[in-house]
Short mmCIF file of C-alpha atoms and ligand atoms in Angstrom, two decimals:
data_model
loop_
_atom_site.label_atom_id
_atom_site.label_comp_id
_atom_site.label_asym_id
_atom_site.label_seq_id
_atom_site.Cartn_x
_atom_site.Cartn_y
_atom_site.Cartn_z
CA UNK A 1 -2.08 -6.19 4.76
CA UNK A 2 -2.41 -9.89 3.62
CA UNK A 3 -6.08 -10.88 2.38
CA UNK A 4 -6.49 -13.96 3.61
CA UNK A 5 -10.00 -14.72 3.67
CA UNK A 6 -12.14 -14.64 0.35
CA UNK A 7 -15.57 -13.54 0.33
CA UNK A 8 -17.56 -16.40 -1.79
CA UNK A 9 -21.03 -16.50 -2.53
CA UNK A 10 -22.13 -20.48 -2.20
CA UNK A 11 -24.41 -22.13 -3.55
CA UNK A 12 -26.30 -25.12 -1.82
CA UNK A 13 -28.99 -27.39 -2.38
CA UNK A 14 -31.34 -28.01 0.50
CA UNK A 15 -34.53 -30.40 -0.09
CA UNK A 16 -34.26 -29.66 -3.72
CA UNK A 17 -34.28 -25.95 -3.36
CA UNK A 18 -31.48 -23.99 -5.05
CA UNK A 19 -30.21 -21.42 -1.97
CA UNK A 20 -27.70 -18.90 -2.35
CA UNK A 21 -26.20 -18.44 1.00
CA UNK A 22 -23.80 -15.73 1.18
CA UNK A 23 -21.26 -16.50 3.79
CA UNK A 24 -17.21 -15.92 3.79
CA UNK A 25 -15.85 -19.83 3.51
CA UNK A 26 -12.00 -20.08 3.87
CA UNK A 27 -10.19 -19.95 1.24
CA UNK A 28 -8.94 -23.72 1.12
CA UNK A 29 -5.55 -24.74 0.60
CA UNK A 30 -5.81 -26.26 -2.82
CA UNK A 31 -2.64 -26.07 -5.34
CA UNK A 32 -1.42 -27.57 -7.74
CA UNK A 33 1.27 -29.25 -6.42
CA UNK A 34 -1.30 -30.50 -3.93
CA UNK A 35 -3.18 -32.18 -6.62
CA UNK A 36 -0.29 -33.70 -8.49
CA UNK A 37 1.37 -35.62 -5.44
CA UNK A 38 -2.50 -36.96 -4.87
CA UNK A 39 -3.27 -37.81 -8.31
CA UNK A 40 0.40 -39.02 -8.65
CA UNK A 41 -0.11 -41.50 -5.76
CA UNK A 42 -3.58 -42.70 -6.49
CA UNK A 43 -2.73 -43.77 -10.32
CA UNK A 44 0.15 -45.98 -9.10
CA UNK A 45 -2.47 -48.17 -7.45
CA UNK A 46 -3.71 -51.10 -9.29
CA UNK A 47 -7.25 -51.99 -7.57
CA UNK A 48 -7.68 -55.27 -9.44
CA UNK A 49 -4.20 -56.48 -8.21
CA UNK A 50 -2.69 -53.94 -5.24
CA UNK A 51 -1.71 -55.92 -1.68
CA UNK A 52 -3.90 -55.00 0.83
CA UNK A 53 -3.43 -51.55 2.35
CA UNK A 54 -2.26 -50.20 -0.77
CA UNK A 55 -5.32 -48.09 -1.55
CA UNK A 56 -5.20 -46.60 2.29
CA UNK A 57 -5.83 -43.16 2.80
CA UNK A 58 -3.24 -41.16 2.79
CA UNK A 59 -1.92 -37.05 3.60
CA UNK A 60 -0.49 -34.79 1.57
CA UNK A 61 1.43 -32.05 3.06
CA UNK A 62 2.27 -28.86 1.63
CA UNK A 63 5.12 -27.38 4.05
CA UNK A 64 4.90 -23.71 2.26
CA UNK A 65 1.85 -23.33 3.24
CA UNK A 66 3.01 -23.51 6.93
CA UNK A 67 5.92 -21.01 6.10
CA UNK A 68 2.94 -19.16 4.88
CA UNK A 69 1.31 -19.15 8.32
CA UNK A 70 4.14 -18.50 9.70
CA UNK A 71 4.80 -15.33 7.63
CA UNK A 72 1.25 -14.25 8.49
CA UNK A 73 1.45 -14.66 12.10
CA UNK A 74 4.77 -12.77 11.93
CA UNK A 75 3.13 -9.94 9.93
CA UNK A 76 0.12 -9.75 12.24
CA UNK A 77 1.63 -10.36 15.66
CA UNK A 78 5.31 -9.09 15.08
CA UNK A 79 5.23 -8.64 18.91
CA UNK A 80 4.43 -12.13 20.27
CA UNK A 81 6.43 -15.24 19.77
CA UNK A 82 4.55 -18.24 19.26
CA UNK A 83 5.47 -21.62 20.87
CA UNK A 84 3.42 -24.42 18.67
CA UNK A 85 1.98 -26.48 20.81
CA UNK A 86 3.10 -29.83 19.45
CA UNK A 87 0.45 -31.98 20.23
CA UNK A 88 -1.44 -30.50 17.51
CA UNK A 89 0.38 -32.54 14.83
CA UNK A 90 4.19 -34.19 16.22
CA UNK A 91 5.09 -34.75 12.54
CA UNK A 92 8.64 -34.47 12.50
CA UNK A 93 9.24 -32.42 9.07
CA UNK A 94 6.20 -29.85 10.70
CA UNK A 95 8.53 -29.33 13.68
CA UNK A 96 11.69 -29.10 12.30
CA UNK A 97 10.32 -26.46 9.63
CA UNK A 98 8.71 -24.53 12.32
CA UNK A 99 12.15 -24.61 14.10
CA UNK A 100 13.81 -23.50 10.96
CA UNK A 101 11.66 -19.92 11.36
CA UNK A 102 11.83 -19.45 14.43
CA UNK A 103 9.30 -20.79 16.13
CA UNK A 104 9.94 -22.06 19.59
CA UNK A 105 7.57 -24.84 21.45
CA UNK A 106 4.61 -25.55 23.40
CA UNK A 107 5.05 -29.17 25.42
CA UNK A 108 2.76 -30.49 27.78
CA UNK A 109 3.87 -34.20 28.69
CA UNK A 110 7.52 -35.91 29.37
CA UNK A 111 7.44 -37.62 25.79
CA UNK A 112 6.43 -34.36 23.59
CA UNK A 113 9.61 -32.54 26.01
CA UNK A 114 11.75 -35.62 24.25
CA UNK A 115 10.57 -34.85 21.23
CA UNK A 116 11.91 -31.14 20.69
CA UNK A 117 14.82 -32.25 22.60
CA UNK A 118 15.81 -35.26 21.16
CA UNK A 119 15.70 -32.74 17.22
CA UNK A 120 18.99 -31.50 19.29
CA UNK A 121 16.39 -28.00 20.16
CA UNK A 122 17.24 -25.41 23.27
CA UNK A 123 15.19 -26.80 26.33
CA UNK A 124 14.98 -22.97 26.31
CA UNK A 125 12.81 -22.83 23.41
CA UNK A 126 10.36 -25.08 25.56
CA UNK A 127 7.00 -23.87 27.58
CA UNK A 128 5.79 -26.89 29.81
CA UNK A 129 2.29 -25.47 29.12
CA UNK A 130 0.39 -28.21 31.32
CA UNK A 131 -0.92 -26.81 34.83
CA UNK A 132 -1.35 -30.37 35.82
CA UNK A 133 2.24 -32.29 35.42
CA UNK A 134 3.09 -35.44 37.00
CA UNK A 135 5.86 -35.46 39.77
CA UNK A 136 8.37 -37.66 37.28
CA UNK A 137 7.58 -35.30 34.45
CA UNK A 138 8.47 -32.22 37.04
CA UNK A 139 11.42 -33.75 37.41
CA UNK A 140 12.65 -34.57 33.55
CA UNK A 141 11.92 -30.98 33.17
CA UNK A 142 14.54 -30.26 35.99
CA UNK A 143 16.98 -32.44 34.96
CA UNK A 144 16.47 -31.20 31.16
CA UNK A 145 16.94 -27.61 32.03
CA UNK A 146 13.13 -26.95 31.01
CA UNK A 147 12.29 -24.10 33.37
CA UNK A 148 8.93 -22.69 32.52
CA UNK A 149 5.82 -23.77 33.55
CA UNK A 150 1.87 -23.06 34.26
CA UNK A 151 0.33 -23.59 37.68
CA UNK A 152 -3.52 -23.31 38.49
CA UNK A 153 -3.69 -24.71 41.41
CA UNK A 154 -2.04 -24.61 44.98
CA UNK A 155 -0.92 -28.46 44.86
CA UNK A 156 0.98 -27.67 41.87
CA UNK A 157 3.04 -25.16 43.75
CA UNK A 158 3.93 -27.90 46.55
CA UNK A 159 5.34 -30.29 43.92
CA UNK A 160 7.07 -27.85 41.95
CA UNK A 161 8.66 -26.64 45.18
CA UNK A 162 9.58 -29.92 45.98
CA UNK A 163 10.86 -30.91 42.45
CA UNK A 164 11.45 -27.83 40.51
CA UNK A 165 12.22 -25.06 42.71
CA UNK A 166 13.73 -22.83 40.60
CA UNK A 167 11.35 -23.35 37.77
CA UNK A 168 9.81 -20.40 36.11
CA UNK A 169 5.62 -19.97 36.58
CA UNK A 170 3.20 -18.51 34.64
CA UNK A 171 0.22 -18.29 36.57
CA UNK A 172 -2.59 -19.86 34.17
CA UNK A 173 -5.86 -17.96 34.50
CA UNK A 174 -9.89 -18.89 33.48
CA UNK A 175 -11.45 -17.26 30.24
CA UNK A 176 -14.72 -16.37 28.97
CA UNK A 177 -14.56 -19.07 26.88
CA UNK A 178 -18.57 -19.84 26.67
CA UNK A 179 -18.34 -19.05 22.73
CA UNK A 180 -15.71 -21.25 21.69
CA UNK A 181 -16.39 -25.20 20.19
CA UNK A 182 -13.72 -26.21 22.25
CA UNK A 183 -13.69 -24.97 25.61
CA UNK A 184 -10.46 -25.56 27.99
CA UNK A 185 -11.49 -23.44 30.96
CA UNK A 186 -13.97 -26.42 32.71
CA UNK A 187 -10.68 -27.99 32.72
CA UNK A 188 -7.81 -25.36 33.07
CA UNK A 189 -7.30 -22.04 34.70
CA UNK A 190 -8.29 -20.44 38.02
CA UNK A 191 -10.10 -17.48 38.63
CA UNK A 192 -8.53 -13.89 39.89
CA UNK A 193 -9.33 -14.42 43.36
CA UNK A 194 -7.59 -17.81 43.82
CA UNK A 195 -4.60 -16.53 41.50
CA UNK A 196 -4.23 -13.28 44.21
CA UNK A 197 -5.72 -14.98 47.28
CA UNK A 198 -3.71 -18.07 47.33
CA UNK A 199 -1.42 -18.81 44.32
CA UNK A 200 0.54 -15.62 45.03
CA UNK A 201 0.78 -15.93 48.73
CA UNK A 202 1.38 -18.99 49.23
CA UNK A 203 4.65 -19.06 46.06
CA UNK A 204 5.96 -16.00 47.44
CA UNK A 205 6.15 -17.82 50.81
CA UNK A 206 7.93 -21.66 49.00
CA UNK A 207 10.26 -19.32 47.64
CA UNK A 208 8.72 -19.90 44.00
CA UNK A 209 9.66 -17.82 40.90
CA UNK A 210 6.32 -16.40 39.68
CA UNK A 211 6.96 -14.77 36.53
CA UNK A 212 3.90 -14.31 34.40
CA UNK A 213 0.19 -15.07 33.48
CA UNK A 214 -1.45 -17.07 30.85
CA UNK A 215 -4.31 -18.06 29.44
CA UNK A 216 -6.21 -19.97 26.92
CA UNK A 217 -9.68 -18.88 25.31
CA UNK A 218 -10.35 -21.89 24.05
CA UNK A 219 -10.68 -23.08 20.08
CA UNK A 220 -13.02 -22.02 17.91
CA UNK A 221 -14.16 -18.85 18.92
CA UNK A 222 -16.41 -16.50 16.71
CA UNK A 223 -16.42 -13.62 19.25
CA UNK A 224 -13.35 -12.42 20.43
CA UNK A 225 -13.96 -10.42 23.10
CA UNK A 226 -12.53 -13.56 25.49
CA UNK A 227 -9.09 -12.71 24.39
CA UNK A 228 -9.83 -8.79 25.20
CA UNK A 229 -11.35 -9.82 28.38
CA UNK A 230 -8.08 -12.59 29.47
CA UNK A 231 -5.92 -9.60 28.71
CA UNK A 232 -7.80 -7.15 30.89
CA UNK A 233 -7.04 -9.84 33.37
CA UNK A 234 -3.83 -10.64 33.06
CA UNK A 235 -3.27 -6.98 34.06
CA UNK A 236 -4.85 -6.88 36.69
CA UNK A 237 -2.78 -10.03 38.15
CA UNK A 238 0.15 -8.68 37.04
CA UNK A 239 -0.44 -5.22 39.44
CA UNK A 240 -1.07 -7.77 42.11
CA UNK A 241 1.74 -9.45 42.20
CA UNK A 242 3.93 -6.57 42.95
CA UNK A 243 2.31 -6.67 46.63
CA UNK A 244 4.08 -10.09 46.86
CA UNK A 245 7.59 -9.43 45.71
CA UNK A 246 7.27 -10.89 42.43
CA UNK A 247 7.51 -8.78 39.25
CA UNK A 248 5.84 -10.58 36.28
CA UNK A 249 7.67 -9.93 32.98
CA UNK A 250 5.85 -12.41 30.48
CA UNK A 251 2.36 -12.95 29.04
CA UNK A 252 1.69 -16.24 27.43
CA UNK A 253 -1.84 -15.54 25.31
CA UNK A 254 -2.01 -19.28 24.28
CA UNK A 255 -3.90 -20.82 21.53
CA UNK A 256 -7.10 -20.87 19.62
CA UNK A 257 -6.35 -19.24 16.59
CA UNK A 258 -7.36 -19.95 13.18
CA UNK A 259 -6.82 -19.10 9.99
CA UNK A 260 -10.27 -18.08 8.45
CA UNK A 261 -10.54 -15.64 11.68
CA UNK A 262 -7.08 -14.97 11.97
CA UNK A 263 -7.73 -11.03 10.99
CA UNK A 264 -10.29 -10.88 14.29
CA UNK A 265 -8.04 -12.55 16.54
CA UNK A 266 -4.81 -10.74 15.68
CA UNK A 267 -6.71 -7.43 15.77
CA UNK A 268 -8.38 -8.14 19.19
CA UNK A 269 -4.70 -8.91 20.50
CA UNK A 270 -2.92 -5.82 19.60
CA UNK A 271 -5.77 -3.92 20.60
CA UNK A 272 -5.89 -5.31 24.27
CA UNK A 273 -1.85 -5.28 24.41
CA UNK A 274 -1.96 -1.86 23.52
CA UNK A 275 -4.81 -0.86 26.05
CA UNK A 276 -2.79 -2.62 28.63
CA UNK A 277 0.49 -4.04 27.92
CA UNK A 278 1.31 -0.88 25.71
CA UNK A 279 3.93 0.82 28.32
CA UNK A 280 5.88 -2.15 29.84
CA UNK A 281 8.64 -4.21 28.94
CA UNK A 282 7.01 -7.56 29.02
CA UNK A 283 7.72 -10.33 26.95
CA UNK A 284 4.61 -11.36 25.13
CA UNK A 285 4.31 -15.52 23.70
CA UNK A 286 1.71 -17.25 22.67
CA UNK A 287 0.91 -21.05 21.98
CA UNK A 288 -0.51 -21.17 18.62
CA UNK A 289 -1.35 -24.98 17.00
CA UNK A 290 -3.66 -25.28 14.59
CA UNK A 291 -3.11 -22.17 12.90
CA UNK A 292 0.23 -23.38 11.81
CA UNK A 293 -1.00 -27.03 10.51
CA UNK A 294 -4.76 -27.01 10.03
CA UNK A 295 -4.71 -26.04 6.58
CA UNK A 296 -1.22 -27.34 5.17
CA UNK A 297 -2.49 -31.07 5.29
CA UNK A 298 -5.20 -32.68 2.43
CA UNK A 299 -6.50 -36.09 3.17
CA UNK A 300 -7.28 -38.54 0.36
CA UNK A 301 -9.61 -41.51 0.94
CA UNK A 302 -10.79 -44.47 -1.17
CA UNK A 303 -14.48 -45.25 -1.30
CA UNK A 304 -14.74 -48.59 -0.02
CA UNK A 305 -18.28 -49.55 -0.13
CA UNK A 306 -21.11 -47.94 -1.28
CA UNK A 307 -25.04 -48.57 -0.18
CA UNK A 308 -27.99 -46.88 -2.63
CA UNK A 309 -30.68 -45.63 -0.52
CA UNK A 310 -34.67 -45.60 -1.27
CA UNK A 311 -35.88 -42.02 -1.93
CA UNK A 312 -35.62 -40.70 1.50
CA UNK A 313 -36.86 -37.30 3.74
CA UNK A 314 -33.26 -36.14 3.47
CA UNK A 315 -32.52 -37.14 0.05
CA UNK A 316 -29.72 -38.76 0.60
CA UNK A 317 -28.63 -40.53 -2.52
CA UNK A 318 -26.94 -43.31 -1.04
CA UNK A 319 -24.54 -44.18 1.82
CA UNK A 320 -20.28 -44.32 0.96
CA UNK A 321 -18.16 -46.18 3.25
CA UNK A 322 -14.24 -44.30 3.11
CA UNK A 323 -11.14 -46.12 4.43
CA UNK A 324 -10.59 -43.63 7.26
CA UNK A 325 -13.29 -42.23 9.74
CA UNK A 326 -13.51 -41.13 13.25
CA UNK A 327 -11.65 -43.70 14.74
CA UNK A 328 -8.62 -43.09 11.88
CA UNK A 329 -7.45 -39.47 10.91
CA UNK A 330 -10.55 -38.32 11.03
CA UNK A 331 -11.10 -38.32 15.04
CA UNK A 332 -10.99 -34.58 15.04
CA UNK A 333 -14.54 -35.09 13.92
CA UNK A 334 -15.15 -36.23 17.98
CA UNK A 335 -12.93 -34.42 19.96
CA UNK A 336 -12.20 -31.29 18.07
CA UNK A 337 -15.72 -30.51 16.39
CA UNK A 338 -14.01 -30.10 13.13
CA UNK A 339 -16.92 -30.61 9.77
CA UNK A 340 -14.42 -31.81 7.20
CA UNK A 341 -15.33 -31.26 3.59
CA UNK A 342 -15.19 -33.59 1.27
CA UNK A 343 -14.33 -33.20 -2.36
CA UNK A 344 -14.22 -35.80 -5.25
CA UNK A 345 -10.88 -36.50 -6.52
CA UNK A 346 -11.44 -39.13 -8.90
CA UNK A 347 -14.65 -40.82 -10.34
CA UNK A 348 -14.98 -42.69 -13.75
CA UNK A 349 -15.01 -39.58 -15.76
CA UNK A 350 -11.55 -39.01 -14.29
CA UNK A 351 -9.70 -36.73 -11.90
CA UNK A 352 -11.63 -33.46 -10.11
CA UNK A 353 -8.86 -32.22 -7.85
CA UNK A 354 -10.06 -28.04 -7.82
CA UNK A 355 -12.85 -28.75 -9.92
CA UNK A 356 -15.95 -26.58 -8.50
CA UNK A 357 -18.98 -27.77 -9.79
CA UNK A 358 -22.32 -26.75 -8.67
CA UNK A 359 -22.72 -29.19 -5.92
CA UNK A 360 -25.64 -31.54 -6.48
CA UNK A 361 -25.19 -35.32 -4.73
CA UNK A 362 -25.60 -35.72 -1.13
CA UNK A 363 -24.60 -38.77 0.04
CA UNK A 364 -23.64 -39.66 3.89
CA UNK A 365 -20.10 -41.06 4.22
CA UNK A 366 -19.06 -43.48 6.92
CA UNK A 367 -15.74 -44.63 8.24
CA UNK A 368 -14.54 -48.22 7.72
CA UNK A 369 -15.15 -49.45 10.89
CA UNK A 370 -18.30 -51.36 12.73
CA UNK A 371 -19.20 -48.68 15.00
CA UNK A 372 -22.63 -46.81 13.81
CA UNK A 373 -20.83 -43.61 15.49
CA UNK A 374 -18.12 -43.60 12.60
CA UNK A 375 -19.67 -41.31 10.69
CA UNK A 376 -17.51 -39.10 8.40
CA UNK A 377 -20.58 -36.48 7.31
CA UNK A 378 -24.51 -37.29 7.83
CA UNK A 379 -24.99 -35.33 4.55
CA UNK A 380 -22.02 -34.07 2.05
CA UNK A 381 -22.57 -32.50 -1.06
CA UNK A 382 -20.30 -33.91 -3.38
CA UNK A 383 -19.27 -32.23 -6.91
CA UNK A 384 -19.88 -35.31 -9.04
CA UNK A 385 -21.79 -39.01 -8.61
CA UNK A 386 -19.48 -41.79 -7.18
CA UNK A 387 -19.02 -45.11 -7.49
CA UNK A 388 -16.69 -47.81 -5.24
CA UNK A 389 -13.16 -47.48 -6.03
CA UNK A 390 -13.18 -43.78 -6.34
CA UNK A 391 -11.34 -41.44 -4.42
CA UNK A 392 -12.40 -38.34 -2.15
CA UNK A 393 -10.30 -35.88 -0.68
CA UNK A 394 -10.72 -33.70 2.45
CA UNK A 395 -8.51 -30.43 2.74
CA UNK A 396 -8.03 -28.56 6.25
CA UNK A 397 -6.95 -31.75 7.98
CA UNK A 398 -3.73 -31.02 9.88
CA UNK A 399 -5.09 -30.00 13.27
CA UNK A 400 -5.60 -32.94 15.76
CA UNK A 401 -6.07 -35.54 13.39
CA UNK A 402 -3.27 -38.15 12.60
CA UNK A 403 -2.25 -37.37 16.57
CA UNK A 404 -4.88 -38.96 17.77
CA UNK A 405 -5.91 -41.79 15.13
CA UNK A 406 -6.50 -45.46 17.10
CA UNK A 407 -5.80 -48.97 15.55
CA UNK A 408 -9.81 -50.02 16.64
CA UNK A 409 -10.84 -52.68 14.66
CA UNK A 410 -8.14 -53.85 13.37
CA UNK A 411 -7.29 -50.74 11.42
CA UNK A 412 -4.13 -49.61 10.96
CA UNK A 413 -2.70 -45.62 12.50
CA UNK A 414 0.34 -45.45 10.55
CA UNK A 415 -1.01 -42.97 7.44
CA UNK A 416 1.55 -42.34 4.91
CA UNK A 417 2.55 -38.61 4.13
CA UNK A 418 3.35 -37.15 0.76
CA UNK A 419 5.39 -33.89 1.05
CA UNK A 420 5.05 -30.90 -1.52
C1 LIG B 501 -4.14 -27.36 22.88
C2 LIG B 501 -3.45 -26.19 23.48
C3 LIG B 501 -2.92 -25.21 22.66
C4 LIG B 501 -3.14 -25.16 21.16
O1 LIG B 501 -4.46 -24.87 20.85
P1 LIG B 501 -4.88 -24.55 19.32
O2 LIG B 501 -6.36 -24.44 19.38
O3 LIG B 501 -4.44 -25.71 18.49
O4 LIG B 501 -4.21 -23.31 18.92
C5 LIG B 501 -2.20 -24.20 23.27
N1 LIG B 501 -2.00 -24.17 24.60
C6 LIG B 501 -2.50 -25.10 25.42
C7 LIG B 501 -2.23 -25.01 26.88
C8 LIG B 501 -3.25 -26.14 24.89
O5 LIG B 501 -3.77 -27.05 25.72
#
């Protein structure tokens, strides 16, 4: 089996008190190809003399590291194929690669559809994973030959009817997703009843082609006993719909995995398919994102500005002001809870990349915009003291970060990407 977690012991410094907390951290994606193509970039830049937006922040992206995930997901979930659900990260290279080994696609508006099919993919490597499509987008997928979709709600099978009659459903259930940092059931997914009470009933009298459940337990998830639960579910719909004519051969288990829990997860799923999938001839998917990305992208940012603080109750040494924030690559910060980690690339003692020193400066770092909510990291503990002009970088950042960035203040969304 693949170790892919390390067990670390880490050291912190909290109000001056050395603490050894032992905790597993993930193993981060560092390399040394990584740290060339960063250092490489960042010495090219004169500061005295560069045009402006020179010294932006930029990505580096190592694409074996996503074969890697790949490879692991195949090795742990041999069973399931996964559909990345593009909206994750639409970088082009990132989708053809995943094409290239066999990954097929998750797509939840018209324009992310275009995108698979305009790289020349099978419309049948595409799941229309929204439960909640517009009527024009309903019928691009018809005219495309996209025929599988998620319904959780009784309007949706009206319009598809109308629209997309022959289209494939996958009835999209509710989880237990209390536990995870990013919850999608508030949102998405109906609950047993409705799915057997009126979803069925009312397809199986339009005509519809009900073919399958799925689900989504949400991101982030320490416990994993949502996945065991949806499963358990699933089952139980899929016994149900027998009573209305429709015999359900695929189970989409969605998204949410990551790659510091990945053992968990994978576990919990083969346990619950076995318990009640184990017998039957159904076709199992899932719509992995971030486990894919998260970790094959490394962020580099130049410290813009820098404010020394008076001895404080947090000891904070002094604010730093980066050229990307919340508002930039960094949004995942705001909309996907993500705490990314900063590490010091360069200072004036020279170059740090996988340098692990004891951790002893805390300084808060801040985005480059005017908002006071553009905060990178209240308090970071950085390796080594900086100074304006130096350079951080933040590995982990390929999950719902450049998708998302916004051009507020003035700032521009069009990060360059180094490839390794
Ligand atoms: C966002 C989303 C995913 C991917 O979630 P990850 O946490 O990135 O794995 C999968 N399926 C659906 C329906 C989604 O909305």
């Amino acid at each position: 089996m693949t170790t892919i977690i390390e067990n670390t012991t880490t050291k912190i410094i909290e109000n001056d008190k050395l603490i050894n907390l032992d905790y597993q951290i993930p193993k981060i994606n560092e390399n040394f190809a990584i740290g060339k193509a960063l250092i490489d970039h960042i010495t090219l830049i004169d500061h005295e003399e560069c045009e402006a937006g020179d010294e932006d922040s930029f990505f580096v992206c190592d694409l074996n590291q996503i074969k890697k995930n790949v490879e692991i997901w195949k090795n742990h979930l041999p069973r399931i194929q996964p559909h990345y659900a593009i909206k994750c990260n639409t970088n082009i290279e990132v989708i053809n690669l995943l094409y290239k080994l066999g990954v097929n696609f998750d797509c939840a508006s018209k324009n992310e559809i275009d995108t698979i099919l305009n790289l020349g993919f099978e419309s049948s490597k595409i799941v229309y994973a929204n439960p909640c499509k517009t009527n024009s987008f309903i019928r691009h997928a018809k005219i495309n030959n996209v025929n599988l979709t998620t319904v959780d709600n009784v309007d949706e099978l009206y319009k598809l009817a109308k629209f997309h009659s022959n289209c494939k459903i996958l009835i999209r259930i509710m989880t237990d997703d209390e536990d995870a940092q990013c919850r999608l059931s508030t949102k998405f997914g109906c609950d047993l009843n409705v799915a057997i009470e009126q979803i069925l009933p009312i397809a199986q009298n339009l005509g519809l082609n009900v073919v399958g459940v799925a689900f989504h337990v949400g991101s982030g998830a320490k416990d994993f006993k949502s996945i065991y639960k949806a499963i358990r579910d699933s089952r139980i719909l899929f016994d149900a719909a027998k009573k209305f004519d429709f015999n359900m051969n695929i189970l989409d288990i969605g998204g949410g995995f990551e790659f510091e829990t990945f053992l968990e997860s994978s576990k919990m799923v083969n346990d619950s398919i076995d318990e009640f999938f184990a017998s039957t001839d159904v076709k199992l998917i899932a719509e992995p994102g971030r486990f894919f990305v998260a970790n094959a992208f490394t962020l580099a940012t130049h410290i813009i500005a820098k404010r020394s603080l008076p001895k404080n109750e947090d000891n904070i040494n002094s604010m730093i002001y980066i050229n990307d924030g919340v508002y930039g690559n960094m949004n995942c910060i705001l909309f996907d809870h993500q705490k990314p980690l900063a590490f010091v690339l360069k200072n004036k003692d020279g170059y740090h990349y996988m340098e692990r020193e004891l951790k002893t400066i805390s300084y808060s770092i801040w985005g480059p915009t005017c908002d006071g909510l553009d905060c990178v990291s209240s308090k970071s503990f950085l390796n080594y003291k900086v100074e304006v002009g130096d350079w951080l970088y933040f590995p982990n950042l390929g999950a719902y970060t450049s998708c998302a960035t916004t051009q507020f203040n003035g700032f521009k969304n069009d990060t360059k990407i180094l490839y390794v």
